[in-house]
PDB file of C-alpha atoms in Angstrom:
ATOM      1  CA  MET Q  44      -3.075   4.397 -31.658  1.00 85.00           C
ATOM      2  CA  PHE Q  45      -1.466   4.308 -28.231  1.00 88.00           C
ATOM      3  CA  LEU Q  46      -4.674   5.496 -26.592  1.00 90.00           C
ATOM      4  CA  ALA Q  47      -6.777   2.883 -28.408  1.00 92.00           C
ATOM      5  CA  PHE Q  48      -4.536  -0.011 -27.395  1.00 93.00           C
ATOM      6  CA  ALA Q  49      -4.157   1.277 -23.829  1.00 93.00           C
ATOM      7  CA  ILE Q  50      -7.946   1.527 -23.452  1.00 93.00           C
ATOM      8  CA  LEU Q  51      -8.382  -1.951 -24.983  1.00 93.00           C
ATOM      9  CA  THR Q  52      -5.877  -3.388 -22.507  1.00 93.00           C
ATOM     10  CA  LEU Q  53      -7.386  -1.747 -19.427  1.00 93.00           C
ATOM     11  CA  ALA Q  54     -10.998  -2.376 -20.503  1.00 94.00           C
ATOM     12  CA  GLY Q  55     -10.216  -6.079 -20.954  1.00 93.00           C
ATOM     13  CA  ALA Q  56      -8.620  -6.217 -17.511  1.00 93.00           C
ATOM     14  CA  LEU Q  57     -11.535  -4.402 -15.840  1.00 93.00           C
ATOM     15  CA  SER Q  58     -13.956  -6.710 -17.625  1.00 93.00           C
ATOM     16  CA  VAL Q  59     -12.163  -9.707 -16.073  1.00 91.00           C
ATOM     17  CA  LEU Q  60     -12.693  -8.033 -12.688  1.00 90.00           C
ATOM     18  CA  TRP Q  61     -16.455  -7.548 -13.139  1.00 89.00           C
ATOM     19  CA  GLN Q  62     -17.399 -10.495 -15.347  1.00 87.00           C
ATOM     20  CA  ARG Q  63     -19.460 -13.181 -13.567  1.00 87.00           C
ATOM     21  CA  ASN Q  64     -19.149 -15.776 -16.321  1.00 90.00           C
ATOM     22  CA  LEU Q  65     -15.699 -17.403 -16.260  1.00 90.00           C
ATOM     23  CA  ILE Q  66     -15.623 -18.146 -19.990  1.00 91.00           C
ATOM     24  CA  LEU Q  67     -16.381 -14.497 -20.781  1.00 92.00           C
ATOM     25  CA  ALA Q  68     -13.710 -13.457 -18.267  1.00 92.00           C
ATOM     26  CA  GLY Q  69     -11.230 -15.576 -20.232  1.00 92.00           C
ATOM     27  CA  MET Q  70     -12.337 -13.904 -23.463  1.00 92.00           C
ATOM     28  CA  SER Q  71     -11.826 -10.485 -21.842  1.00 93.00           C
ATOM     29  CA  LEU Q  72      -8.338 -11.661 -20.913  1.00 93.00           C
ATOM     30  CA  VAL Q  73      -7.687 -12.357 -24.616  1.00 94.00           C
ATOM     31  CA  LEU Q  74      -8.878  -8.802 -25.386  1.00 93.00           C
ATOM     32  CA  SER Q  75      -6.450  -7.410 -22.822  1.00 94.00           C
ATOM     33  CA  PHE Q  76      -3.570  -9.453 -24.270  1.00 94.00           C
ATOM     34  CA  LEU Q  77      -4.438  -8.253 -27.793  1.00 94.00           C
ATOM     35  CA  GLY Q  78      -4.193  -4.657 -26.561  1.00 94.00           C
ATOM     36  CA  LEU Q  79      -0.835  -5.451 -24.953  1.00 94.00           C
ATOM     37  CA  ALA Q  80       0.430  -6.934 -28.230  1.00 94.00           C
ATOM     38  CA  GLY Q  81      -0.590  -3.683 -29.951  1.00 94.00           C
ATOM     39  CA  LEU Q  82       1.324  -1.687 -27.331  1.00 93.00           C
ATOM     40  CA  PHE Q  83       4.382  -3.885 -27.954  1.00 92.00           C
ATOM     41  CA  VAL Q  84       4.174  -3.105 -31.684  1.00 92.00           C
ATOM     42  CA  LEU Q  85       4.052   0.615 -30.837  1.00 90.00           C
ATOM     43  CA  LEU Q  86       7.167   0.051 -28.695  1.00 88.00           C
ATOM     44  CA  ALA Q  87       8.983  -1.035 -31.897  1.00 86.00           C
ATOM     45  CA  ASN Q  88       9.073  -4.641 -30.698  1.00 87.00           C
ATOM     46  CA  PRO Q  89       7.050  -6.816 -33.121  1.00 89.00           C
ATOM     47  CA  VAL Q  90       8.866  -9.953 -31.891  1.00 90.00           C
ATOM     48  CA  ALA Q  91       7.456  -9.474 -28.400  1.00 90.00           C
ATOM     49  CA  ALA Q  92       4.020  -8.763 -29.868  1.00 92.00           C
ATOM     50  CA  ALA Q  93       4.083 -12.035 -31.823  1.00 92.00           C
ATOM     51  CA  LEU Q  94       5.244 -13.948 -28.737  1.00 91.00           C
ATOM     52  CA  GLN Q  95       2.476 -12.309 -26.710  1.00 92.00           C
ATOM     53  CA  LEU Q  96      -0.166 -13.430 -29.196  1.00 92.00           C
ATOM     54  CA  ILE Q  97       1.200 -16.968 -29.588  1.00 92.00           C
ATOM     55  CA  VAL Q  98       2.055 -17.794 -25.981  1.00 91.00           C
ATOM     56  CA  TYR Q  99      -0.504 -15.818 -23.975  1.00 90.00           C
ATOM     57  CA  SER Q 100      -3.575 -15.562 -26.192  1.00 89.00           C
ATOM     58  CA  GLY Q 101      -2.767 -18.817 -27.941  1.00 88.00           C
ATOM     59  CA  ALA Q 102      -1.521 -21.152 -25.248  1.00 89.00           C
ATOM     60  CA  ILE Q 103      -2.128 -19.894 -21.720  1.00 91.00           C
ATOM     61  CA  VAL Q 104      -5.678 -18.564 -22.144  1.00 91.00           C
ATOM     62  CA  VAL Q 105      -6.670 -21.696 -24.064  1.00 92.00           C
ATOM     63  CA  LEU Q 106      -5.274 -23.748 -21.165  1.00 91.00           C
ATOM     64  CA  VAL Q 107      -7.339 -21.724 -18.664  1.00 91.00           C
ATOM     65  CA  LEU Q 108     -10.515 -22.041 -20.757  1.00 91.00           C
ATOM     66  CA  PHE Q 109      -9.849 -25.763 -21.139  1.00 90.00           C
ATOM     67  CA  VAL Q 110      -9.635 -26.177 -17.353  1.00 90.00           C
ATOM     68  CA  ILE Q 111     -12.819 -24.092 -16.841  1.00 90.00           C
ATOM     69  CA  MET Q 112     -14.710 -26.348 -19.249  1.00 90.00           C
ATOM     70  CA  LEU Q 113     -13.100 -29.507 -17.831  1.00 88.00           C
ATOM     71  CA  LEU Q 114     -14.177 -28.645 -14.273  1.00 87.00           C
ATOM     72  CA  ASN Q 115     -17.524 -27.277 -15.519  1.00 83.00           C
ATOM     73  CA  THR Q 116     -17.234 -24.176 -13.307  1.00 79.00           C
ATOM     74  CA  HIS Q 117     -18.677 -21.585 -15.653  1.00 79.00           C
ATOM     75  CA  GLN Q 118     -20.095 -19.497 -12.816  1.00 80.00           C
ATOM     76  CA  GLU Q 119     -18.435 -18.495  -9.593  1.00 77.00           C
ATOM     77  CA  GLU Q 120     -19.733 -20.640  -6.749  1.00 76.00           C
ATOM     78  CA  PRO Q 121     -22.042 -18.872  -4.283  1.00 78.00           C
ATOM     79  CA  ALA Q 122     -20.028 -17.503  -1.392  1.00 76.00           C
ATOM     80  CA  GLU Q 123     -19.702 -19.694   1.675  1.00 75.00           C
ATOM     81  CA  ARG Q 124     -19.625 -16.534   3.765  1.00 78.00           C
ATOM     82  CA  GLU Q 125     -20.007 -13.061   2.276  1.00 77.00           C
ATOM     83  CA  ARG Q 126     -17.047 -10.940   3.284  1.00 80.00           C
ATOM     84  CA  PRO Q 127     -18.045  -7.525   1.903  1.00 83.00           C
ATOM     85  CA  ILE Q 128     -15.697  -5.548   4.170  1.00 88.00           C
ATOM     86  CA  GLN Q 129     -12.619  -7.553   3.160  1.00 87.00           C
ATOM     87  CA  ARG Q 130     -13.521  -7.447  -0.537  1.00 87.00           C
ATOM     88  CA  TRP Q 131     -14.065  -3.689  -0.619  1.00 90.00           C
ATOM     89  CA  LEU Q 132     -11.033  -3.114   1.594  1.00 91.00           C
ATOM     90  CA  GLY Q 133      -8.937  -5.144  -0.852  1.00 90.00           C
ATOM     91  CA  LEU Q 134     -10.267  -3.261  -3.867  1.00 91.00           C
ATOM     92  CA  ALA Q 135      -9.818   0.087  -2.095  1.00 93.00           C
ATOM     93  CA  SER Q 136      -6.218  -0.654  -1.125  1.00 93.00           C
ATOM     94  CA  ALA Q 137      -5.453  -1.792  -4.687  1.00 92.00           C
ATOM     95  CA  ALA Q 138      -6.971   1.421  -6.038  1.00 92.00           C
ATOM     96  CA  LEU Q 139      -5.009   3.453  -3.483  1.00 94.00           C
ATOM     97  CA  LEU Q 140      -1.801   1.719  -4.583  1.00 93.00           C
ATOM     98  CA  GLY Q 141      -2.653   2.505  -8.205  1.00 92.00           C
ATOM     99  CA  VAL Q 142      -3.344   6.185  -7.528  1.00 93.00           C
ATOM    100  CA  GLY Q 143      -0.177   6.543  -5.477  1.00 93.00           C
ATOM    101  CA  ALA Q 144       2.066   4.726  -7.979  1.00 92.00           C
ATOM    102  CA  VAL Q 145       0.704   6.587 -11.039  1.00 90.00           C
ATOM    103  CA  GLY Q 146       1.055   9.851  -9.152  1.00 91.00           C
ATOM    104  CA  ALA Q 147       4.657   9.007  -8.315  1.00 90.00           C
ATOM    105  CA  VAL Q 148       5.434   8.207 -11.972  1.00 88.00           C
ATOM    106  CA  LEU Q 149       3.775  11.391 -13.239  1.00 87.00           C
ATOM    107  CA  ALA Q 150       5.537  13.543 -10.641  1.00 87.00           C
ATOM    108  CA  SER Q 151       8.971  12.025 -11.216  1.00 82.00           C
ATOM    109  CA  PRO Q 152      11.316  14.430 -13.028  1.00 81.00           C
ATOM    110  CA  ALA Q 153      13.751  11.553 -13.683  1.00 79.00           C
ATOM    111  CA  VAL Q 154      11.194   9.613 -15.769  1.00 79.00           C
ATOM    112  CA  GLU Q 155      10.096  12.745 -17.616  1.00 76.00           C
ATOM    113  CA  GLY Q 156      13.718  13.652 -18.358  1.00 75.00           C
ATOM    114  CA  LEU Q 157      14.354  10.423 -20.275  1.00 76.00           C
ATOM    115  CA  LYS Q 158      14.295  11.086 -24.007  1.00 71.00           C
ATOM    116  CA  ALA Q 159      13.307   8.318 -26.400  1.00 68.00           C
ATOM    117  CA  ALA Q 160      16.495   7.152 -28.071  1.00 67.00           C
ATOM    118  CA  PRO Q 161      16.159   6.690 -31.847  1.00 66.00           C
ATOM    119  CA  ALA Q 162      15.629   2.959 -31.953  1.00 66.00           C
ATOM    120  CA  SER Q 163      15.162   0.648 -34.900  1.00 75.00           C
ATOM    121  CA  ALA Q 164      12.543  -2.068 -34.552  1.00 80.00           C
ATOM    122  CA  MET Q 165      13.621  -5.192 -32.718  1.00 81.00           C
ATOM    123  CA  THR Q 166      14.273  -7.983 -35.209  1.00 84.00           C
ATOM    124  CA  LEU Q 167      14.284 -11.716 -34.737  1.00 87.00           C
ATOM    125  CA  GLN Q 168      17.944 -11.729 -35.813  1.00 88.00           C
ATOM    126  CA  GLY Q 169      18.897  -9.271 -33.080  1.00 85.00           C
ATOM    127  CA  LEU Q 170      16.956 -11.222 -30.464  1.00 87.00           C
ATOM    128  CA  GLY Q 171      18.470 -14.543 -31.596  1.00 89.00           C
ATOM    129  CA  ALA Q 172      22.005 -13.158 -31.571  1.00 89.00           C
ATOM    130  CA  ALA Q 173      21.592 -11.746 -28.054  1.00 89.00           C
ATOM    131  CA  LEU Q 174      19.909 -14.942 -26.859  1.00 89.00           C
ATOM    132  CA  PHE Q 175      22.458 -17.434 -28.172  1.00 91.00           C
ATOM    133  CA  ARG Q 176      25.568 -15.280 -27.708  1.00 91.00           C
ATOM    134  CA  ASP Q 177      25.008 -13.999 -24.202  1.00 89.00           C
ATOM    135  CA  HIS Q 178      22.326 -16.210 -22.641  1.00 91.00           C
ATOM    136  CA  LEU Q 179      22.889 -19.734 -23.930  1.00 93.00           C
ATOM    137  CA  LEU Q 180      22.989 -21.215 -20.419  1.00 94.00           C
ATOM    138  CA  GLY Q 181      19.768 -19.425 -19.463  1.00 92.00           C
ATOM    139  CA  PHE Q 182      18.128 -20.746 -22.617  1.00 93.00           C
ATOM    140  CA  GLU Q 183      19.045 -24.331 -21.716  1.00 94.00           C
ATOM    141  CA  VAL Q 184      17.868 -23.855 -18.121  1.00 94.00           C
ATOM    142  CA  ALA Q 185      14.537 -22.507 -19.423  1.00 94.00           C
ATOM    143  CA  GLY Q 186      14.145 -25.648 -21.524  1.00 94.00           C
ATOM    144  CA  LEU Q 187      14.866 -27.808 -18.466  1.00 95.00           C
ATOM    145  CA  LEU Q 188      12.350 -25.772 -16.433  1.00 94.00           C
ATOM    146  CA  LEU Q 189       9.656 -26.323 -19.068  1.00 94.00           C
ATOM    147  CA  LEU Q 190      10.324 -30.067 -18.965  1.00 95.00           C
ATOM    148  CA  ALA Q 191      10.156 -30.095 -15.156  1.00 95.00           C
ATOM    149  CA  ALA Q 192       6.875 -28.133 -15.222  1.00 94.00           C
ATOM    150  CA  MET Q 193       5.408 -30.578 -17.746  1.00 93.00           C
ATOM    151  CA  VAL Q 194       6.343 -33.580 -15.597  1.00 94.00           C
ATOM    152  CA  ALA Q 195       4.985 -31.844 -12.480  1.00 93.00           C
ATOM    153  CA  ALA Q 196       1.681 -31.010 -14.186  1.00 91.00           C
ATOM    154  CA  VAL Q 197       1.216 -34.605 -15.379  1.00 91.00           C
ATOM    155  CA  LEU Q 198       2.091 -35.942 -11.923  1.00 91.00           C
ATOM    156  CA  LEU Q 199      -0.285 -33.530 -10.149  1.00 88.00           C
ATOM    157  CA  VAL Q 200      -3.360 -34.413 -12.193  1.00 87.00           C
ATOM    158  CA  LYS Q 201      -2.773 -38.163 -12.241  1.00 84.00           C
ATOM    159  CA  LYS Q 202      -5.649 -40.051 -10.649  1.00 73.00           C
ATOM    160  CA  GLU Q 203      -3.665 -41.709  -7.855  1.00 66.00           C
ATOM    161  CA  VAL Q 204      -0.041 -40.895  -7.047  1.00 53.00           C
TER     162      VAL Q 204
ATOM    163  CA  MET I   2       3.980  16.912 -17.743  1.00 62.00           C
ATOM    164  CA  ASP I   3       3.223  17.255 -21.457  1.00 71.00           C
ATOM    165  CA  ALA I   4      -0.370  16.144 -22.002  1.00 75.00           C
ATOM    166  CA  ALA I   5      -0.099  15.783 -25.801  1.00 75.00           C
ATOM    167  CA  ALA I   6       3.037  13.614 -25.526  1.00 75.00           C
ATOM    168  CA  PHE I   7       1.294  11.587 -22.811  1.00 77.00           C
ATOM    169  CA  LEU I   8      -1.644  10.820 -25.119  1.00 77.00           C
ATOM    170  CA  GLN I   9       0.763   9.947 -27.952  1.00 75.00           C
ATOM    171  CA  GLY I  10       2.500   7.461 -25.672  1.00 75.00           C
ATOM    172  CA  SER I  11       5.383   8.826 -23.622  1.00 83.00           C
ATOM    173  CA  LEU I  12       7.351   6.667 -21.195  1.00 86.00           C
ATOM    174  CA  GLN I  13       5.165   8.020 -18.398  1.00 87.00           C
ATOM    175  CA  ALA I  14       2.045   6.957 -20.295  1.00 89.00           C
ATOM    176  CA  TYR I  15       3.332   3.417 -20.793  1.00 90.00           C
ATOM    177  CA  LEU I  16       4.379   3.136 -17.149  1.00 91.00           C
ATOM    178  CA  SER I  17       0.958   4.452 -16.044  1.00 92.00           C
ATOM    179  CA  VAL I  18      -0.833   1.854 -18.187  1.00 93.00           C
ATOM    180  CA  ALA I  19       1.449  -0.855 -16.751  1.00 94.00           C
ATOM    181  CA  LEU I  20       0.722   0.269 -13.188  1.00 94.00           C
ATOM    182  CA  LEU I  21      -3.045   0.438 -13.787  1.00 94.00           C
ATOM    183  CA  LEU I  22      -2.927  -3.037 -15.327  1.00 94.00           C
ATOM    184  CA  PHE I  23      -0.992  -4.274 -12.293  1.00 95.00           C
ATOM    185  CA  VAL I  24      -3.468  -2.878  -9.744  1.00 94.00           C
ATOM    186  CA  THR I  25      -6.383  -4.263 -11.774  1.00 94.00           C
ATOM    187  CA  GLY I  26      -4.767  -7.703 -11.582  1.00 94.00           C
ATOM    188  CA  LEU I  27      -4.170  -7.193  -7.862  1.00 94.00           C
ATOM    189  CA  GLY I  28      -7.811  -6.195  -7.396  1.00 93.00           C
ATOM    190  CA  ILE I  29      -8.921  -9.340  -9.240  1.00 93.00           C
ATOM    191  CA  VAL I  30      -6.776 -11.538  -6.968  1.00 92.00           C
ATOM    192  CA  LEU I  31      -8.086  -9.766  -3.839  1.00 91.00           C
ATOM    193  CA  ALA I  32     -11.785  -9.447  -4.704  1.00 88.00           C
ATOM    194  CA  ARG I  33     -12.656 -12.548  -6.741  1.00 87.00           C
ATOM    195  CA  ARG I  34     -13.053 -15.945  -5.090  1.00 86.00           C
ATOM    196  CA  SER I  35     -12.643 -18.340  -8.018  1.00 88.00           C
ATOM    197  CA  LEU I  36      -9.085 -19.645  -8.234  1.00 90.00           C
ATOM    198  CA  LEU I  37      -9.263 -19.584 -12.032  1.00 91.00           C
ATOM    199  CA  VAL I  38     -10.129 -15.870 -12.111  1.00 92.00           C
ATOM    200  CA  GLN I  39      -7.420 -15.188  -9.534  1.00 92.00           C
ATOM    201  CA  PHE I  40      -5.038 -16.989 -11.886  1.00 92.00           C
ATOM    202  CA  MET I  41      -6.090 -14.612 -14.687  1.00 93.00           C
ATOM    203  CA  GLY I  42      -5.318 -11.706 -12.351  1.00 93.00           C
ATOM    204  CA  ILE I  43      -1.824 -13.086 -11.756  1.00 94.00           C
ATOM    205  CA  GLU I  44      -1.276 -13.295 -15.520  1.00 93.00           C
ATOM    206  CA  LEU I  45      -2.369  -9.658 -15.849  1.00 93.00           C
ATOM    207  CA  MET I  46       0.122  -8.572 -13.182  1.00 94.00           C
ATOM    208  CA  LEU I  47       2.883 -10.510 -14.942  1.00 93.00           C
ATOM    209  CA  ASN I  48       2.007  -8.781 -18.222  1.00 94.00           C
ATOM    210  CA  ALA I  49       2.043  -5.377 -16.544  1.00 94.00           C
ATOM    211  CA  ALA I  50       5.639  -6.077 -15.511  1.00 94.00           C
ATOM    212  CA  ASN I  51       6.442  -7.099 -19.109  1.00 93.00           C
ATOM    213  CA  LEU I  52       4.961  -3.862 -20.448  1.00 93.00           C
ATOM    214  CA  ALA I  53       7.013  -1.746 -18.033  1.00 93.00           C
ATOM    215  CA  LEU I  54      10.152  -3.715 -18.974  1.00 93.00           C
ATOM    216  CA  LEU I  55       9.704  -3.306 -22.727  1.00 91.00           C
ATOM    217  CA  ALA I  56       8.742   0.375 -22.396  1.00 90.00           C
ATOM    218  CA  ALA I  57      11.907   1.044 -20.387  1.00 88.00           C
ATOM    219  CA  ALA I  58      13.914  -0.887 -23.004  1.00 87.00           C
ATOM    220  CA  ARG I  59      12.439   1.267 -25.787  1.00 86.00           C
ATOM    221  CA  TRP I  60      13.563   4.411 -23.972  1.00 84.00           C
ATOM    222  CA  ARG I  61      17.070   2.939 -23.716  1.00 80.00           C
ATOM    223  CA  GLY I  62      17.366   2.611 -27.478  1.00 76.00           C
ATOM    224  CA  GLY I  63      15.738  -0.789 -28.032  1.00 74.00           C
ATOM    225  CA  ASP I  64      18.064  -2.909 -25.909  1.00 81.00           C
ATOM    226  CA  PRO I  65      17.866  -6.563 -27.132  1.00 85.00           C
ATOM    227  CA  GLN I  66      18.667  -7.805 -23.601  1.00 88.00           C
ATOM    228  CA  ALA I  67      15.155  -6.749 -22.528  1.00 89.00           C
ATOM    229  CA  SER I  68      13.591  -8.898 -25.247  1.00 90.00           C
ATOM    230  CA  VAL I  69      15.700 -11.850 -24.075  1.00 92.00           C
ATOM    231  CA  LEU I  70      14.472 -11.250 -20.520  1.00 92.00           C
ATOM    232  CA  TYR I  71      10.906 -11.047 -21.857  1.00 92.00           C
ATOM    233  CA  LEU I  72      11.415 -14.422 -23.555  1.00 92.00           C
ATOM    234  CA  PHE I  73      12.542 -15.966 -20.259  1.00 93.00           C
ATOM    235  CA  ILE I  74       9.608 -14.381 -18.383  1.00 93.00           C
ATOM    236  CA  ILE I  75       7.223 -15.928 -20.928  1.00 93.00           C
ATOM    237  CA  ALA I  76       8.855 -19.341 -20.491  1.00 92.00           C
ATOM    238  CA  VAL I  77       8.498 -19.128 -16.704  1.00 93.00           C
ATOM    239  CA  ALA I  78       4.890 -17.896 -17.096  1.00 92.00           C
ATOM    240  CA  ALA I  79       4.073 -20.928 -19.243  1.00 92.00           C
ATOM    241  CA  CYS I  80       5.519 -23.221 -16.547  1.00 93.00           C
ATOM    242  CA  GLU I  81       3.554 -21.347 -13.894  1.00 92.00           C
ATOM    243  CA  ALA I  82       0.351 -21.702 -15.912  1.00 92.00           C
ATOM    244  CA  ALA I  83       0.803 -25.454 -16.370  1.00 92.00           C
ATOM    245  CA  VAL I  84       1.640 -26.162 -12.720  1.00 93.00           C
ATOM    246  CA  GLY I  85      -0.927 -23.706 -11.325  1.00 92.00           C
ATOM    247  CA  LEU I  86      -3.780 -25.130 -13.376  1.00 92.00           C
ATOM    248  CA  ALA I  87      -2.689 -28.661 -12.466  1.00 92.00           C
ATOM    249  CA  LEU I  88      -2.915 -27.623  -8.799  1.00 90.00           C
ATOM    250  CA  VAL I  89      -6.436 -26.250  -9.376  1.00 90.00           C
ATOM    251  CA  VAL I  90      -7.484 -29.531 -11.024  1.00 90.00           C
ATOM    252  CA  ALA I  91      -5.934 -31.527  -8.158  1.00 88.00           C
ATOM    253  CA  LEU I  92      -7.778 -29.357  -5.612  1.00 88.00           C
ATOM    254  CA  PHE I  93     -11.026 -29.907  -7.513  1.00 88.00           C
ATOM    255  CA  ARG I  94     -10.467 -33.670  -7.326  1.00 86.00           C
ATOM    256  CA  HIS I  95     -10.041 -33.504  -3.544  1.00 83.00           C
ATOM    257  CA  ARG I  96     -12.650 -30.889  -2.579  1.00 82.00           C
ATOM    258  CA  ALA I  97     -14.924 -30.495  -5.625  1.00 82.00           C
ATOM    259  CA  THR I  98     -14.454 -26.728  -5.479  1.00 82.00           C
ATOM    260  CA  THR I  99     -12.434 -23.996  -7.175  1.00 83.00           C
ATOM    261  CA  ASP I 100     -13.379 -21.427  -4.552  1.00 83.00           C
ATOM    262  CA  ALA I 101     -10.387 -19.993  -2.703  1.00 81.00           C
ATOM    263  CA  ASP I 102     -12.460 -19.380   0.441  1.00 80.00           C
ATOM    264  CA  ARG I 103     -13.520 -23.033   0.614  1.00 81.00           C
ATOM    265  CA  ALA I 104      -9.943 -24.289   0.307  1.00 79.00           C
ATOM    266  CA  ASP I 105      -8.700 -22.922   3.621  1.00 78.00           C
ATOM    267  CA  LEU I 106      -7.544 -26.106   5.350  1.00 77.00           C
ATOM    268  CA  LEU I 107      -4.238 -27.891   4.803  1.00 73.00           C
ATOM    269  CA  LYS I 108      -5.493 -31.305   5.958  1.00 69.00           C
ATOM    270  CA  GLN I 109      -8.392 -33.277   4.557  1.00 62.00           C
TER     271      GLN I 109
END
C-alpha cells in the first residue's frame, strides 16, 4: 500500500512538471494530493488525510483551476527568450539536491535507529483537545490571519484601488 | 538499510518520498515559466514538509502536537493560496501575462 501511494504521489508531481496543459497539470496535482492523503492514512492519521482532501484537493486546487479558467491561460505562453541552459541547470541542481538529501537520509544511522512507537490512530478528539488546551491563542491568530488574507485578496483583485 | 522494511514504509522511506516530492516541486518552480504552475510547485514543496512532519510524528508515538502544527500549516497555506492567486490576477490585469519571465520589471 505504501509503495502504491508513494508512486501515485510522485507520479502526480512529475506529471505537473512535464504537463503542457495547465488544467491537466492541476488535475495531476489532485492526483498527487490523493496519494499524500493515502500516505497520511498509512501514518495512522486519518484526520490529516481528511484535511488534506478537503483543503488541498477541495479548496486550493479548485481555486487554482478557477484562476486558470478566469485568465484563460490553458497553455503556457511561448517563451519570450528560450533559456535552455538556465532551465536544465535548475533541473540538474534540483535533482542533485534530491540525490544528495535522499542519500543522506538513507545513510543516517540515527534515522534508521528510530523504532516506530506503538501508536494508536490520531482521533479528532485528541486533535481537538491538544488544539484548544495548548494552542488556543494560535488558533485565534490563525482565524485572524485567514480574515486578513481574505481582505487582502479582495483588495488586490479590485478593479481600481 | 532493510530493503523489505523500506518498501513496507519505514521512516526512511517516508522521508525519501518527502524529499523527492520537495525536489520535484523545486524543479517545477525553477523550470516552468507560468506563475500558476510555479504556484503548484510551491504547494508540492509545502506538502512535502507536511509529509516529513507527520512521518516524524508517527515515529514519536503519534504526537498530537504535530497534527496541530499541520492544521496551522494548512491554514497558512490557504492564506498563501488566496493572496498568491490574487497577485497573479492583479499582474494579469496590468501586463496581460502570467509568464514569470515577462514580469521582470518593478515599474510599469
